XYZ file of C-alpha atoms in Angstrom:
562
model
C 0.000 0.000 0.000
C 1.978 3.095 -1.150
C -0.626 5.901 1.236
C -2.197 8.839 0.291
C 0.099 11.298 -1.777
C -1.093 14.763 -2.421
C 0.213 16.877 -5.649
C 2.405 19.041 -4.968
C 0.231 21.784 -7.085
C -3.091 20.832 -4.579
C -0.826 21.750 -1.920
C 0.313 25.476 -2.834
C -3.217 25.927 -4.069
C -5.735 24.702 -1.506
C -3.894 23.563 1.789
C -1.853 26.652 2.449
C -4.168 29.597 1.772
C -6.759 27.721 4.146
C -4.085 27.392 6.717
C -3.329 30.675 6.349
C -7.554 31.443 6.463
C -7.634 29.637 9.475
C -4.692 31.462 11.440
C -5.872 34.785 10.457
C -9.354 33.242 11.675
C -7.284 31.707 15.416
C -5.959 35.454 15.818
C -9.621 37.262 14.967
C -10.776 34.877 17.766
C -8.511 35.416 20.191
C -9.072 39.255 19.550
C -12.878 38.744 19.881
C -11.945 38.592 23.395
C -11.164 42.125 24.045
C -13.821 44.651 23.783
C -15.155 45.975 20.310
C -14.941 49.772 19.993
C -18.024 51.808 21.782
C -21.137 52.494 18.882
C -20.428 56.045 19.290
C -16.600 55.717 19.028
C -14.439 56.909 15.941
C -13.742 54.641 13.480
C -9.655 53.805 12.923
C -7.802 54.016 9.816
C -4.252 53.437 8.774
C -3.328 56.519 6.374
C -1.148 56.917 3.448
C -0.456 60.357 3.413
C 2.267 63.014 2.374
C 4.041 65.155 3.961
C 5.518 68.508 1.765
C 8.043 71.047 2.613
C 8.931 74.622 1.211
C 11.159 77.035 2.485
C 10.736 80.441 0.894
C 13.445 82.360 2.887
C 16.085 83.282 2.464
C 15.733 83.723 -1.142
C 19.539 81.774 -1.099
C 18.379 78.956 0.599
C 15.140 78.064 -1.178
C 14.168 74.529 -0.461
C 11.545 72.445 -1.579
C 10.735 68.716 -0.901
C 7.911 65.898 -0.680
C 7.420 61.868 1.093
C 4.949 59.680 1.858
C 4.291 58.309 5.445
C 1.728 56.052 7.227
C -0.258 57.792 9.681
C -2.597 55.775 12.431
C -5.938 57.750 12.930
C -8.219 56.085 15.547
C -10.275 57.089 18.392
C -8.479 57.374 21.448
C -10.269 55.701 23.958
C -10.618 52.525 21.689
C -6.910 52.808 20.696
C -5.984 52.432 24.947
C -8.844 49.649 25.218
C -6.902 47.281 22.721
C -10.222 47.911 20.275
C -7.811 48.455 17.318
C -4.635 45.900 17.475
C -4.667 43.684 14.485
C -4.041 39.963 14.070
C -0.249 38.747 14.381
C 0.381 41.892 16.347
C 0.526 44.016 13.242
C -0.812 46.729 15.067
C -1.153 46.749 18.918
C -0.712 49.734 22.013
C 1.316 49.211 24.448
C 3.895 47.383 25.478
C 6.987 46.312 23.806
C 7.624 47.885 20.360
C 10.133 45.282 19.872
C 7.130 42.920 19.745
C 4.791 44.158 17.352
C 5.202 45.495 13.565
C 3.235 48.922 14.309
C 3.059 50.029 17.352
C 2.166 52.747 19.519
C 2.800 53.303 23.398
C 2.135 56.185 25.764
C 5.628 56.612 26.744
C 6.434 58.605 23.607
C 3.280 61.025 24.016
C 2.518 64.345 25.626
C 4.078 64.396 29.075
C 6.728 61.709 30.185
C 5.500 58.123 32.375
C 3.394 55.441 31.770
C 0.310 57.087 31.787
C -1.937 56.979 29.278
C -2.425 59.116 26.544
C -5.691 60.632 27.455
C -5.272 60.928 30.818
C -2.127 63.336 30.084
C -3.603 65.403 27.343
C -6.967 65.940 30.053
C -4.406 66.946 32.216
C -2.635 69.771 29.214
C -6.183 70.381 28.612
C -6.935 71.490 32.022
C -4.351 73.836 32.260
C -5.856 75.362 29.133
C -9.167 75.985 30.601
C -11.198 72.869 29.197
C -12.307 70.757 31.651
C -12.239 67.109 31.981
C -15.995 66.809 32.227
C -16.091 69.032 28.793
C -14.454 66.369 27.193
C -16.106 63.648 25.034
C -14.325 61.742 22.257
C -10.504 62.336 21.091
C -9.380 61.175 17.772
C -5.817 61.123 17.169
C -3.610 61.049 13.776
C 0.211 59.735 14.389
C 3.157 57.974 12.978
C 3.706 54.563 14.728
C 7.155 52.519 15.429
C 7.789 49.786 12.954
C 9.267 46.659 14.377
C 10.729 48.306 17.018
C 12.137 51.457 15.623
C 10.496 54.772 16.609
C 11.767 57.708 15.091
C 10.850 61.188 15.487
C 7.236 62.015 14.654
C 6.670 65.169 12.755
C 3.343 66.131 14.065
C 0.666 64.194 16.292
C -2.956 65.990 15.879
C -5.360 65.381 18.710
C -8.280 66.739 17.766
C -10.782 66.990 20.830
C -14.496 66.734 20.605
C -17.138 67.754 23.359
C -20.075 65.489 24.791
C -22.866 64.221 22.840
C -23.458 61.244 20.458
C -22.279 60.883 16.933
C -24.470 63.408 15.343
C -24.271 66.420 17.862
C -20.391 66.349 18.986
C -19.003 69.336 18.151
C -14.614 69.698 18.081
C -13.066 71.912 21.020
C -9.854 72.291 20.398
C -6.630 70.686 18.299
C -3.521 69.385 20.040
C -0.731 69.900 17.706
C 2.667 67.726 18.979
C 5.840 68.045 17.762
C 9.005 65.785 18.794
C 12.301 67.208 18.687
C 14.570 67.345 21.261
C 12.108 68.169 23.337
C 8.589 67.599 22.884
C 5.995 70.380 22.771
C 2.411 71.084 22.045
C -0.015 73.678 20.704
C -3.735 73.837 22.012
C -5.684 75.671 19.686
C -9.241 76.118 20.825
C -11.969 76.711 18.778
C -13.392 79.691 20.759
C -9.338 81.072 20.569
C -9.295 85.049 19.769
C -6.158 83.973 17.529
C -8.986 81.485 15.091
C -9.776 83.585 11.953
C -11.172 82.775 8.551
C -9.555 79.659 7.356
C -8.610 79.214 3.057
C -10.763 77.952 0.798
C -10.898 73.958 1.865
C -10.158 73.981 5.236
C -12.340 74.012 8.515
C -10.185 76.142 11.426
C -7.363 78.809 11.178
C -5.521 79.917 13.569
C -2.395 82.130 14.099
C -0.403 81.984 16.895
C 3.279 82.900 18.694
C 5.969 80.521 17.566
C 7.918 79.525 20.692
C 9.965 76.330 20.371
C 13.193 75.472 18.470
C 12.747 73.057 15.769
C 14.944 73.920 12.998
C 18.522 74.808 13.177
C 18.113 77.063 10.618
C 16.006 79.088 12.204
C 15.017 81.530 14.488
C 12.252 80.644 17.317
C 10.341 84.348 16.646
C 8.123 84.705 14.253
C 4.136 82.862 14.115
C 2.658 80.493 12.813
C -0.719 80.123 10.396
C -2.083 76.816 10.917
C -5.695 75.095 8.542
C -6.767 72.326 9.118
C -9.659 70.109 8.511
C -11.940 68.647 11.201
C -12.255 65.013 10.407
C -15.579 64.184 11.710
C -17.493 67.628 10.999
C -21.309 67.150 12.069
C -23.635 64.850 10.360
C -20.633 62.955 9.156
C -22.335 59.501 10.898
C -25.636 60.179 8.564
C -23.183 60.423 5.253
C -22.945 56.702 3.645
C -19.790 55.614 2.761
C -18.274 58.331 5.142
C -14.420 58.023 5.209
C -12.675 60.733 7.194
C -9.454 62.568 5.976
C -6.708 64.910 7.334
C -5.039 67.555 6.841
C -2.841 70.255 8.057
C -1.346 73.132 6.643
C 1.168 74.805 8.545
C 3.503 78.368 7.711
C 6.001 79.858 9.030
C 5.643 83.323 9.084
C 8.953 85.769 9.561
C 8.601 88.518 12.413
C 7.621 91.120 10.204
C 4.804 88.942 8.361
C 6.378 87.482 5.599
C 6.418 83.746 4.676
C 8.909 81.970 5.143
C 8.682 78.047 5.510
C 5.392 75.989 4.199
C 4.471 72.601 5.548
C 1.512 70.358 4.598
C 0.434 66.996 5.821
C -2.158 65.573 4.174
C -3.920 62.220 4.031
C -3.726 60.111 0.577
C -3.673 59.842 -2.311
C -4.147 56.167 -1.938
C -7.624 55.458 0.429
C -7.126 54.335 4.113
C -7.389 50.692 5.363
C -10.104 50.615 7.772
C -9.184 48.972 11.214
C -11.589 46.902 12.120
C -11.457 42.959 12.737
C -11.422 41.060 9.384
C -9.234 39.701 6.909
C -9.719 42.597 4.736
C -8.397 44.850 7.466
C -5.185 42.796 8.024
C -4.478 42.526 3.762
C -5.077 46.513 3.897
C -2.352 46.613 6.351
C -0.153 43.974 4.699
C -0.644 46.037 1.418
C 0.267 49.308 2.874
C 3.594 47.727 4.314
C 4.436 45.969 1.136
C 3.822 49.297 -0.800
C 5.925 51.386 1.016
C 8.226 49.073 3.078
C 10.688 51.599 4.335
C 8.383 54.806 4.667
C 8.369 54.939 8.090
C 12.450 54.036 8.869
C 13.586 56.885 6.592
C 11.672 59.655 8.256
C 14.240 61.090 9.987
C 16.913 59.832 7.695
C 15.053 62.089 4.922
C 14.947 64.587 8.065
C 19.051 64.768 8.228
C 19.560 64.485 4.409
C 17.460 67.756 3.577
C 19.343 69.511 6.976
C 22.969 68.450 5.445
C 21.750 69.774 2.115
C 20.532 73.055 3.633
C 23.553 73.821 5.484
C 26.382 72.361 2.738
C 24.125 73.167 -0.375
C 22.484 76.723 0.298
C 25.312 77.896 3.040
C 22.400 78.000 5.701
C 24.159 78.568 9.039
C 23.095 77.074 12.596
C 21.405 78.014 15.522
C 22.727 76.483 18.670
C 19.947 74.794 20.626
C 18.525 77.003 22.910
C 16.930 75.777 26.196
C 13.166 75.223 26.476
C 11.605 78.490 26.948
C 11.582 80.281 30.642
C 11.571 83.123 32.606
C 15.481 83.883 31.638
C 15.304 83.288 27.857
C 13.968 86.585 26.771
C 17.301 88.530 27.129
C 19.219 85.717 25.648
C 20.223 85.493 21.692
C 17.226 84.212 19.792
C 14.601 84.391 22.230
C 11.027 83.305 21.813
C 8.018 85.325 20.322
C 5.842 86.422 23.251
C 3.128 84.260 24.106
C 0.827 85.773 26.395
C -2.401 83.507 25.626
C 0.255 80.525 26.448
C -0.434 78.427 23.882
C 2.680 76.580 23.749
C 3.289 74.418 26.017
C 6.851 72.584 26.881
C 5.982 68.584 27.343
C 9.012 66.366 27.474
C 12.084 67.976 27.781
C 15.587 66.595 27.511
C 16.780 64.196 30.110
C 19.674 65.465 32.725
C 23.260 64.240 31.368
C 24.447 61.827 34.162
C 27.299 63.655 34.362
C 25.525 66.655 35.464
C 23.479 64.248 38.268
C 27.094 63.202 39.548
C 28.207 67.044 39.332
C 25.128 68.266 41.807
C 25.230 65.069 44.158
C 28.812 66.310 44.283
C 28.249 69.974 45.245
C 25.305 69.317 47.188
C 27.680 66.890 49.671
C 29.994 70.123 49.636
C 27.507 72.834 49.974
C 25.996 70.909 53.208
C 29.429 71.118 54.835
C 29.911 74.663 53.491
C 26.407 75.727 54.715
C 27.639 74.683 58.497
C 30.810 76.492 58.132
C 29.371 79.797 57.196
C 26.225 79.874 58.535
C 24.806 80.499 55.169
C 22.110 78.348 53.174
C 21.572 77.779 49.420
C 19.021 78.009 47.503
C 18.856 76.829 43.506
C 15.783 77.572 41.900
C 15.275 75.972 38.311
C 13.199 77.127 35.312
C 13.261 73.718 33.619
C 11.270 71.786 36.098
C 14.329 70.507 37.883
C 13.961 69.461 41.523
C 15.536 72.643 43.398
C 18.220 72.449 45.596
C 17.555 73.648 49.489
C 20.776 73.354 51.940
C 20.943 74.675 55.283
C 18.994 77.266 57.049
C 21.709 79.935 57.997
C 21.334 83.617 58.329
C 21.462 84.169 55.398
C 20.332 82.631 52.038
C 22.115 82.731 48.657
C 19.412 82.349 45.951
C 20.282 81.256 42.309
C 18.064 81.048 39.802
C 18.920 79.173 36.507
C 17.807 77.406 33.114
C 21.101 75.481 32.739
C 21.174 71.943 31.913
C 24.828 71.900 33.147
C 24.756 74.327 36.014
C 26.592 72.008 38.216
C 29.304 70.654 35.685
C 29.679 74.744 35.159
C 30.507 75.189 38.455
C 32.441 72.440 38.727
C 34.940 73.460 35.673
C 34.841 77.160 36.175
C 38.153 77.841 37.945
C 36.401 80.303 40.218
C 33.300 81.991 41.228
C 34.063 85.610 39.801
C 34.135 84.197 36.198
C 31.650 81.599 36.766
C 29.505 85.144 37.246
C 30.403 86.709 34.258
C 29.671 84.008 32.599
C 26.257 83.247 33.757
C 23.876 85.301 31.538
C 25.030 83.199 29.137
C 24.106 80.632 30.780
C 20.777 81.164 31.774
C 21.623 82.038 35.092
C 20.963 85.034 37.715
C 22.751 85.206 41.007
C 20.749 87.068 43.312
C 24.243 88.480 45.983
C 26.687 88.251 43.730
C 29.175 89.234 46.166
C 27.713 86.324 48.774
C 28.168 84.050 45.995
C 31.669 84.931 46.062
C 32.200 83.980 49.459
C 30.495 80.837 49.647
C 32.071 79.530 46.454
C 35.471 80.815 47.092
C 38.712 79.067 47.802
C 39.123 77.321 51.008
C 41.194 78.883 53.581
C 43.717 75.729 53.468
C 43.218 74.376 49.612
C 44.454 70.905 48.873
C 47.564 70.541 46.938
C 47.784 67.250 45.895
C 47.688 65.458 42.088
C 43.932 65.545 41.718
C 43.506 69.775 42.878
C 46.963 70.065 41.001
C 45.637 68.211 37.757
C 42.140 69.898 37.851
C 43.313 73.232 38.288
C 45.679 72.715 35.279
C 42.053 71.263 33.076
C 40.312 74.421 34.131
C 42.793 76.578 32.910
C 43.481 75.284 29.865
C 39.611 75.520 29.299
C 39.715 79.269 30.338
C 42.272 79.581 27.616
C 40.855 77.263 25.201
C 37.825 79.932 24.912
C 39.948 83.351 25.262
C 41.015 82.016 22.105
C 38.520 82.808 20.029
C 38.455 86.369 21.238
C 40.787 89.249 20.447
C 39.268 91.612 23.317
C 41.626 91.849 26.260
C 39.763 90.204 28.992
C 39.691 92.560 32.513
C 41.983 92.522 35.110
C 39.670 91.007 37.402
C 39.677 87.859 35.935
C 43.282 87.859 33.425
C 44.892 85.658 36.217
C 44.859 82.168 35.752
C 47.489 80.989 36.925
C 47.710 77.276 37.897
C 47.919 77.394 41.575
C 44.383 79.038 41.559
C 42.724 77.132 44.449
C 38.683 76.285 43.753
C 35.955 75.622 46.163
C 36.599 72.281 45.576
C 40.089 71.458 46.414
C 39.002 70.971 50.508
C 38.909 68.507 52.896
C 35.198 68.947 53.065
C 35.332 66.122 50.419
C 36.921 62.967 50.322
C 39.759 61.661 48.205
C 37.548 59.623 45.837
C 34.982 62.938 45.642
C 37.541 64.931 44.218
C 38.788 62.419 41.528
C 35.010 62.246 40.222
C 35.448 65.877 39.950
C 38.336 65.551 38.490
C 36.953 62.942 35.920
C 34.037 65.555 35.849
C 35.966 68.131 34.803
C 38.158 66.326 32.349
C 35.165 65.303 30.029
C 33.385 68.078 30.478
C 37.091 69.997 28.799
C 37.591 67.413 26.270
C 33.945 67.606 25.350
C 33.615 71.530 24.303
C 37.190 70.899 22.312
C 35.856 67.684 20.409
C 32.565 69.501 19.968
C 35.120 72.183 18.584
C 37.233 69.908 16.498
C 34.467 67.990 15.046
C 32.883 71.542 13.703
C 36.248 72.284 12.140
C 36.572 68.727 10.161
C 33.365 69.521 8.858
C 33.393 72.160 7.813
C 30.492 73.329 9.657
C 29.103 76.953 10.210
C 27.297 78.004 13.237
C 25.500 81.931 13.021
C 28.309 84.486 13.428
C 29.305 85.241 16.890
C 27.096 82.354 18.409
C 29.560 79.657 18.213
C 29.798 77.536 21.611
C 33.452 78.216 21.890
C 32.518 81.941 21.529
C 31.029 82.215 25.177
C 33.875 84.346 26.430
C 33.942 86.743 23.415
C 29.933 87.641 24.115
C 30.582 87.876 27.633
C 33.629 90.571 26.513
C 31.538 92.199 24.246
C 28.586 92.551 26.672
C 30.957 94.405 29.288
C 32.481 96.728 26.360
C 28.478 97.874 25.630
C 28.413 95.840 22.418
C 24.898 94.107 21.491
C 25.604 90.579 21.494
C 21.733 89.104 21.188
C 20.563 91.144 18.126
C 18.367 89.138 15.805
C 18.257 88.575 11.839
C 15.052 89.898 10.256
C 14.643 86.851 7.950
C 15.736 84.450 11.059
C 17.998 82.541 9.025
C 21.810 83.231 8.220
C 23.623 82.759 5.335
C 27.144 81.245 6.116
C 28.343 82.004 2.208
């Protein structure tokens, strides 16, 4: 008896597509057990869409380029509930993105932690005046990660509808997110005084104070005009065959009201893939991955290419990144536009260099012993939501206030508290008794002499001289002596042997890290704007004392390094 032998041809044509019917069928099962979407929640979609750029000005460094993307639009709550992962994990919240081919998890939106997404835009929302008990449905429009990778998204619309069922809802307000180095958000509500006729095709308008640094090549002055469409406009539930589409339009507009950048992101042309739980859904998605496979990796690699081309190709010089916006950024070089409705809001911003966490643990240990000493307490106030620093309860109370990332690691490699001074409006940073600051960070009465004060004091001096370098103004008396031997706060027996070589080590990298920043600048040829240079710090500072304007602006915000 030779058994049962099935062609090879009645294998490839009827065995395998019904296994792979009946897996997709296993996973729709085993998703029937989480709930279905609310009746009077949004549908989902995945999006083809494009996103176009233009920059207008300067005339030099005209600039003009398109790419598709896949955008996720689905209603919020449902998106959190699980309502609208796919089979085979093709799309799924949460968790590992490691795990899953798109992916979205809370982590990456709106305010830092685990919570969820809605939860932290009510809580954005609030401090904009709309109350959690105002708000009904939220549908959301973002870029996933793909198999793990998660790039930067370019723009993550929340738009935010009040109570009532499918027919009456009417939007409140549109979240506009943008990641760069630090997140941060627009809330444009629809009864804003800055919403104003939008063009021809679009829904909402609005014009508003630019505030955040997102471009190098760029100022952060200037507004922005933002249309865009409301995806579910009323009645949209009673139109058959409804299918809702996106679109944003956003310009740049220079400080004295001419255009200068253009972006639009726009859903299509291709339709959407409804997310729902069928095979058709999971082919949709299948399709859209197989038609543009690496869309979503070369986001930010199409990101750097048009930046290198921008700076190499139409001699567009840099802006140095300025710290999130605060109380001590208006007097600084490129400031912000004035936003006094506050629409901008600063979400996630960069994480503290662990260098700069060993720095304060560091100088906290000191300040405790110093505090004792002189009877005099500290007090470090930041602007960028750092925890401040509160030692001792003497007397008298020396207040700092600061926006520095790297306050600590300043005072760490400054070789002593009359320059650190000088150099702090630079850095973000006001010293309320400049003459107590003196005395509490001066040398100790009996400085340590060893290798490691020896060796430090050597590093700090070479940085001093490292940036009166790139000056040719004759610094002042006051601070022309640097001579090795200088002692710093530092070199005392408040701190222990192994203290002082992590300050050491501190101040080593921290030395070798402005040169290589320096270095690497020079091998590539690389232009920052005139005069703004990190290395320059001491030139500014020079030119400040002499009277000289140091923080004027450029009309066009953008330099040309030609």
């Amino acid at each position: 008896m030779n058994g049962l032998q099935i062609p090879l041809h009645t294998l490839s044509t009827i065995v395998l597509p019904s296994l792979g019917v009946s897996a997709v069928a296993l996973h729709l099962y085993l998703l029937s057990r989480k709930p279905l979407p609310a009746p009077d929640a949004f549908p989902a979609y995945l999006f083809p869409a494009v996103a176009s750029h233009g920059r207008h000005l300067p005339v030099s460094g005209r600039n003009a380029f398109a790419y598709p993307v896949l955008f996720i639009g689905a209603d919020l709550d449902a998106l959190e509930e699980g309502s609208v992962d796919e089979p085979f994990r093709l799309i799924h919240y949460g968790g590992n993105p490691m795990k899953k081919v798109l992916g979205i998890r809370p982590t990456r939106y709106l305010f830092s932690g685990e919570n969820s997404i809605r939860s932290k835009l009510e809580k954005l929302l609030e401090k904009q005046g709309i109350a959690r008990e105002m708000i009904g449905r939220i549908w959301v429009h973002t870029m996933p990660s793909i198999l793990g990778f998660e790039g930067i998204n370019p723009l993550n619309v929340f738009y935010v509808y009040g109570l009532g069922d499918a027919t009456s809802r009417r939007l409140l307000c549109v979240a506009l997110e943008t990641e760069e180095r630090y997140s941060h958000c627009y809330v444009l509500r629809v009864d804003s005084p800055l919403r104003h006729e939008p063009a021809k095709g679009y829904d909402l308008a609005f014009t508003f104070p630019r505030s955040f640094h997102v471009s190098p090549y760029n100022t952060r002055n200037g507004s922005y005009q933002v249309d865009v469409i409301d995806p579910f406009p009323p009645g949209w539930s009673e139109t058959p065959g409804f299918t809702p589409r996106f679109k944003v339009i956003v310009r740049l507009m220079t400080v004295d009201d001419q255009l200068k950048l253009t972006v639009v992101l726009s859903s299509g042309p291709s339709p959407p893939t409804r997310l729902e739980r069928s095979v058709r859904s999971v082919s949709g998605v299948l399709w859209a991955l197989a038609r543009w496979p690496g869309t979503l990796f070369l986001v930010q690699t199409r990101a750097y290419w048009q930046a290198y081309k921008l700076h190499y190709w139409k001699n567009l010089a840099i802006y140095p990144r300025p710290e999130p916006p605060n109380p001590l950024s208006q007097k600084s070089f490129n400031p912000p536009q004035e936003d006094e409705h506050h629409i901008g809001v600063v979400l996630q911003r960069p994480l503290i260099s662990g260098r700069e966490t060993t720095a304060r643990n560091l100088v906290e240990k000191w300040a405790e012993r110093r505090s004792k000493t002189l009877d005099v307490g500290l007090e470090i106030v930041f602007h960028n939501e750092r925890e401040p620093l509160l030692v001792g309860a003497g007397k008298t109370m020396l207040k700092i206030e600061t926006a520095d990332s790297e306050l600590f690691v300043n005072l760490l490699i400054s070789p002593s508290p009359e320059q650190f001074l000088l150099l702090a409006p630079e850095r973000l940073t006001h010293v309320a008794d400049s003459q107590l600051f003196t005395t509490f960070f001066g040398p100790p009465s009996v400085p340590e002499r060893d290798f490691l004060a020896r060796t430090a004091r050597s590093i700090r001096r070479r940085q001093s001289n490292y940036l009166y370098s790139f000056s040719r103004l004759s610094p002042p008396p006051s601070i022309s002596n640097l001579a090795p031997n200088t002692p710093h706060f530092t070199d005392t027996n408040l701190l222990s042997r192994r203290d002082r070589f992590t300050i050491l080590n501190t101040v080593f990298w921290s030395w070798y890290g402005g040169m290589h920043l320096g270095w690497i600048f020079h091998i590539l040829r690389g232009k920052f704007v005139p005069g703004q240079e990190p290395w320059s710090i001491w030139d500014r500072v020079l030119k400040r004392m002499l009277g000289q304007d140091v923080n004027s602006g450029v009309p066009l915000g953008s330099v040309s390094c030609s």
